[in-house]
Amino acid sequence: DAKTTQPTSMDCAEGRAANLPCNHSTISGNEYVYWYRQIHSQGPQYIIHGLKNNETNEMASLIITEDRKSSTLILPHATLRDTAVYYCIVRVLMYSGGGADGLTFGKGTHLIIQP
Amino acid sequence: NAGVTQTPKFQVLKTGQSMTLQCAQDMNHNSMYWYRQDPGMGLRLIYYSASEGTTDKGEVPNGYNVSRLNKREFSLRLESAAPSQTSVYFCASSGPKGWREAFFGQGTRLTVV
């Protein structure tokens, strides 16, 4: 799996958009970008994933550069409850049933939403 | 829906003691996983089970054994606990959409003294 680089920590004001960057310069053509977050002391939670097109769901938007070497997770209107560690993970899309091995979590970005 | 349930939530062991961490999911998922998380670190995969009847080693399997008891349950056993195994343990499961629909339990906080 390709390695990712994320800032250790970021601050964002409540109500503003939080933009979390991730570099994955060695990503290969069949690898997806996944984002998870972990709120203090809880298990990680899936946010969004994408291959090359921008993606949006009810939680966030994912912007992937045209060369796919970096991406940005956008939380459009951050709230205090969005304070968490955000993990950017790159790997081949896996389906269970036929077999699915684990995701590799790095240290992520600690996002702190300031009131 | 309960999702992924882990027991116990907290445990203190003495060095050399054994114990089993239990995990159960009610989402009919094929794949289940055990991770550990040390302070300030990301999660590291211990073992996983792609489907009932199969288990495979992850990144840090030494000192652990697992059993996929049935489709719902995946247990993690420490035969002889060591202080280096002090950590938070997370169980996870994933369905047909793989890591797009993966769910984690709330964790077991284990201290080995």
CSV table of C-alpha atoms in Angstrom, one decimal:
chain,number,residue,atom,x,y,z
A,1,ASP,CA,0.0,0.0,0.0
A,2,ALA,CA,1.2,3.5,-0.8
A,3,LYS,CA,2.5,5.6,2.1
A,4,THR,CA,0.7,8.8,3.2
A,5,THR,CA,1.9,12.0,4.8
A,6,GLN,CA,-0.4,14.2,6.9
A,7,PRO,CA,0.2,17.1,9.2
A,8,THR,CA,0.4,16.1,12.9
A,9,SER,CA,-2.2,18.6,14.0
A,10,MET,CA,-4.5,21.4,12.8
A,11,ASP,CA,-6.8,24.0,14.3
A,12,CYS,CA,-10.1,25.3,12.8
A,13,ALA,CA,-12.7,27.7,14.0
A,14,GLU,CA,-16.2,26.4,14.7
A,15,GLY,CA,-18.5,27.0,11.7
A,16,ARG,CA,-15.6,27.3,9.2
A,17,ALA,CA,-14.6,24.7,6.7
A,18,ALA,CA,-11.9,22.4,7.8
A,19,ASN,CA,-9.5,21.3,5.1
A,20,LEU,CA,-7.3,18.4,5.9
A,21,PRO,CA,-4.5,17.6,3.4
A,22,CYS,CA,-2.9,14.3,2.6
A,23,ASN,CA,0.1,13.5,0.4
A,24,HIS,CA,0.3,10.1,-1.3
A,25,SER,CA,2.8,10.7,-4.1
A,26,THR,CA,3.5,6.9,-4.6
A,27,ILE,CA,-0.2,6.0,-5.1
A,28,SER,CA,-0.7,3.4,-7.9
A,29,GLY,CA,-3.6,3.4,-10.4
A,30,ASN,CA,-5.7,0.9,-8.6
A,31,GLU,CA,-5.4,2.4,-5.1
A,32,TYR,CA,-8.2,4.3,-3.5
A,33,VAL,CA,-8.0,7.1,-0.9
A,34,TYR,CA,-9.9,6.4,2.3
A,35,TRP,CA,-10.6,8.7,5.2
A,36,TYR,CA,-11.4,7.6,8.7
A,37,ARG,CA,-11.7,9.5,11.9
A,38,GLN,CA,-11.3,8.6,15.5
A,39,ILE,CA,-13.0,10.6,18.2
A,40,HIS,CA,-11.3,10.4,21.5
A,41,SER,CA,-11.2,6.9,23.0
A,42,GLN,CA,-13.7,5.6,20.4
A,43,GLY,CA,-13.2,3.2,17.5
A,44,PRO,CA,-12.4,4.7,14.1
A,45,GLN,CA,-15.3,5.7,11.9
A,46,TYR,CA,-15.5,5.6,8.1
A,47,ILE,CA,-15.9,9.0,6.4
A,48,ILE,CA,-15.4,8.8,2.7
A,49,HIS,CA,-13.3,7.3,0.0
A,50,GLY,CA,-12.5,8.0,-3.7
A,51,LEU,CA,-10.4,6.9,-6.7
A,52,LYS,CA,-9.9,10.0,-8.9
A,53,ASN,CA,-13.1,11.9,-9.0
A,54,ASN,CA,-14.2,14.3,-6.2
A,55,GLU,CA,-16.7,12.7,-3.9
A,56,THR,CA,-19.2,14.2,-1.5
A,57,ASN,CA,-21.5,12.6,1.1
A,58,GLU,CA,-23.4,13.8,4.2
A,59,MET,CA,-20.2,14.0,6.3
A,60,ALA,CA,-17.6,15.5,4.0
A,61,SER,CA,-16.1,16.1,0.6
A,62,LEU,CA,-13.0,14.6,-0.8
A,63,ILE,CA,-11.0,16.5,-3.4
A,64,ILE,CA,-8.3,14.4,-5.2
A,65,THR,CA,-5.8,16.2,-7.4
A,66,GLU,CA,-5.6,15.3,-11.1
A,67,ASP,CA,-2.3,13.5,-10.7
A,68,ARG,CA,-3.7,11.7,-7.6
A,69,LYS,CA,-0.6,12.5,-5.6
A,70,SER,CA,-2.5,14.4,-2.9
A,71,SER,CA,-6.0,14.9,-1.6
A,72,THR,CA,-8.0,17.1,0.8
A,73,LEU,CA,-10.8,16.1,3.1
A,74,ILE,CA,-13.2,19.0,3.6
A,75,LEU,CA,-15.6,19.3,6.5
A,76,PRO,CA,-17.8,22.1,5.3
A,77,HIS,CA,-19.1,23.5,8.6
A,78,ALA,CA,-16.9,22.2,11.4
A,79,THR,CA,-18.5,21.7,14.8
A,80,LEU,CA,-16.9,21.0,18.2
A,81,ARG,CA,-17.9,17.3,17.7
A,82,ASP,CA,-15.6,17.1,14.7
A,83,THR,CA,-12.5,17.3,17.0
A,84,ALA,CA,-10.8,14.0,16.3
A,85,VAL,CA,-7.8,12.3,14.7
A,86,TYR,CA,-8.3,12.0,10.9
A,87,TYR,CA,-6.6,9.2,9.1
A,88,CYS,CA,-5.9,9.2,5.3
A,89,ILE,CA,-5.3,5.7,4.0
A,90,VAL,CA,-4.4,4.5,0.6
A,91,ARG,CA,-5.0,1.0,-0.6
A,92,VAL,CA,-6.6,-1.3,-3.2
A,93,LEU,CA,-10.3,-1.5,-3.0
A,94,MET,CA,-11.1,-4.8,-1.2
A,95,TYR,CA,-14.3,-6.7,-0.9
A,96,SER,CA,-15.1,-9.1,1.8
A,97,GLY,CA,-16.7,-12.4,1.0
A,98,GLY,CA,-13.8,-13.2,-1.3
A,99,GLY,CA,-11.3,-12.0,1.3
A,100,ALA,CA,-10.4,-8.7,2.8
A,101,ASP,CA,-7.3,-7.8,4.8
A,102,GLY,CA,-6.9,-4.9,7.2
A,103,LEU,CA,-6.3,-1.2,6.6
A,104,THR,CA,-3.0,0.3,7.8
A,105,PHE,CA,-3.5,3.3,10.0
A,106,GLY,CA,-0.8,5.9,10.4
A,107,LYS,CA,-0.7,8.6,13.1
A,108,GLY,CA,-3.2,10.8,11.3
A,109,THR,CA,-4.0,14.5,11.8
A,110,HIS,CA,-5.3,15.7,15.1
A,111,LEU,CA,-8.0,18.3,14.2
A,112,ILE,CA,-9.0,20.6,17.0
A,113,ILE,CA,-12.1,22.7,16.4
A,114,GLN,CA,-11.9,25.9,18.4
A,115,PRO,CA,-15.1,27.6,19.7
B,1,ASN,CA,-28.5,-2.3,16.2
B,2,ALA,CA,-25.6,-3.1,18.5
B,3,GLY,CA,-23.0,-3.2,15.7
B,4,VAL,CA,-19.7,-4.5,17.0
B,5,THR,CA,-19.6,-5.4,20.7
B,6,GLN,CA,-16.4,-5.9,22.7
B,7,THR,CA,-16.1,-7.4,26.2
B,8,PRO,CA,-14.7,-6.5,28.6
B,9,LYS,CA,-14.3,-2.7,28.3
B,10,PHE,CA,-11.5,-2.6,30.9
B,11,GLN,CA,-9.1,-5.2,32.2
B,12,VAL,CA,-6.0,-5.3,34.4
B,13,LEU,CA,-3.8,-8.4,34.2
B,14,LYS,CA,-0.7,-9.4,36.0
B,15,THR,CA,2.3,-10.4,33.9
B,16,GLY,CA,2.0,-14.1,32.8
B,17,GLN,CA,-1.8,-14.2,33.2
B,18,SER,CA,-4.0,-15.2,30.3
B,19,MET,CA,-7.2,-13.8,29.1
B,20,THR,CA,-9.5,-13.8,26.1
B,21,LEU,CA,-11.0,-10.6,24.5
B,22,GLN,CA,-14.4,-11.2,23.0
B,23,CYS,CA,-15.9,-9.6,19.9
B,24,ALA,CA,-19.3,-10.1,18.3
B,25,GLN,CA,-21.0,-8.4,15.4
B,26,ASP,CA,-24.6,-8.6,14.4
B,27,MET,CA,-24.3,-7.2,10.8
B,28,ASN,CA,-23.7,-10.6,9.1
B,29,HIS,CA,-20.3,-9.4,8.0
B,30,ASN,CA,-17.8,-11.9,6.6
B,31,SER,CA,-14.6,-10.2,7.7
B,32,MET,CA,-13.4,-9.4,11.2
B,33,TYR,CA,-10.3,-7.8,12.6
B,34,TRP,CA,-8.3,-7.2,15.8
B,35,TYR,CA,-6.2,-4.0,16.1
B,36,ARG,CA,-4.2,-2.6,19.0
B,37,GLN,CA,-3.5,1.1,19.6
B,38,ASP,CA,-0.7,2.4,21.8
B,39,PRO,CA,-0.8,5.9,23.2
B,40,GLY,CA,-0.2,8.6,20.5
B,41,MET,CA,0.0,5.9,17.8
B,42,GLY,CA,-2.2,4.7,14.9
B,43,LEU,CA,-3.9,1.3,14.9
B,44,ARG,CA,-1.9,-1.8,14.1
B,45,LEU,CA,-3.4,-4.9,12.8
B,46,ILE,CA,-2.9,-8.0,14.9
B,47,TYR,CA,-5.0,-10.7,13.2
B,48,TYR,CA,-7.9,-10.8,10.8
B,49,SER,CA,-10.4,-13.3,9.5
B,50,ALA,CA,-11.6,-12.8,6.0
B,51,SER,CA,-14.4,-15.3,6.4
B,52,GLU,CA,-15.7,-17.9,8.8
B,53,GLY,CA,-13.1,-20.6,9.3
B,54,THR,CA,-10.1,-18.6,8.2
B,55,THR,CA,-7.6,-16.4,10.1
B,56,ASP,CA,-4.5,-14.6,9.1
B,57,LYS,CA,-1.7,-12.7,10.8
B,58,GLY,CA,-1.5,-9.0,10.6
B,59,GLU,CA,1.4,-6.6,11.4
B,60,VAL,CA,1.9,-7.5,15.0
B,61,PRO,CA,0.7,-11.1,15.8
B,62,ASN,CA,3.3,-12.2,18.2
B,63,GLY,CA,2.0,-13.0,21.7
B,64,TYR,CA,-1.6,-13.4,20.4
B,65,ASN,CA,-3.9,-16.1,19.2
B,66,VAL,CA,-7.4,-15.8,17.6
B,67,SER,CA,-10.4,-17.9,17.1
B,68,ARG,CA,-13.2,-17.3,14.6
B,69,LEU,CA,-15.8,-19.1,16.6
B,70,ASN,CA,-18.6,-18.6,14.0
B,71,LYS,CA,-19.6,-15.8,11.6
B,72,ARG,CA,-20.6,-13.5,14.5
B,73,GLU,CA,-17.7,-14.0,16.9
B,74,PHE,CA,-13.9,-13.4,16.7
B,75,SER,CA,-11.9,-13.7,19.9
B,76,LEU,CA,-8.4,-12.6,20.8
B,77,ARG,CA,-6.4,-14.6,23.3
B,78,LEU,CA,-3.3,-13.5,25.3
B,79,GLU,CA,-1.7,-16.7,26.6
B,80,SER,CA,0.9,-15.1,28.8
B,81,ALA,CA,0.4,-11.4,29.1
B,82,ALA,CA,3.4,-9.0,29.1
B,83,PRO,CA,3.6,-5.3,30.0
B,84,SER,CA,4.3,-4.6,26.3
B,85,GLN,CA,0.8,-5.7,25.6
B,86,THR,CA,-0.7,-2.9,27.6
B,87,SER,CA,-2.8,-1.1,24.9
B,88,VAL,CA,-6.3,-0.4,23.7
B,89,TYR,CA,-7.7,-3.2,21.6
B,90,PHE,CA,-10.3,-2.6,18.9
B,91,CYS,CA,-12.3,-5.2,17.0
B,92,ALA,CA,-13.8,-4.4,13.6
B,93,SER,CA,-15.9,-6.0,11.0
B,94,SER,CA,-16.5,-5.2,7.3
B,95,GLY,CA,-19.3,-6.3,4.9
B,96,PRO,CA,-19.5,-6.8,1.2
B,97,LYS,CA,-18.4,-3.2,0.5
B,98,GLY,CA,-15.2,-3.8,2.3
B,99,TRP,CA,-13.7,-0.8,4.1
B,100,ARG,CA,-16.5,1.4,2.9
B,101,GLU,CA,-18.7,-0.2,5.4
B,102,ALA,CA,-16.4,-1.2,8.2
B,103,PHE,CA,-17.4,-0.7,11.8
B,104,PHE,CA,-15.3,-0.7,15.0
B,105,GLY,CA,-16.1,-1.6,18.5
B,106,GLN,CA,-15.6,0.7,21.4
B,107,GLY,CA,-12.3,-0.8,22.5
B,108,THR,CA,-10.9,-2.8,25.4
B,109,ARG,CA,-8.5,-1.0,27.6
B,110,LEU,CA,-6.0,-3.6,28.8
B,111,THR,CA,-3.3,-2.9,31.4
B,112,VAL,CA,-0.6,-5.5,32.2
B,113,VAL,CA,1.3,-4.9,35.4
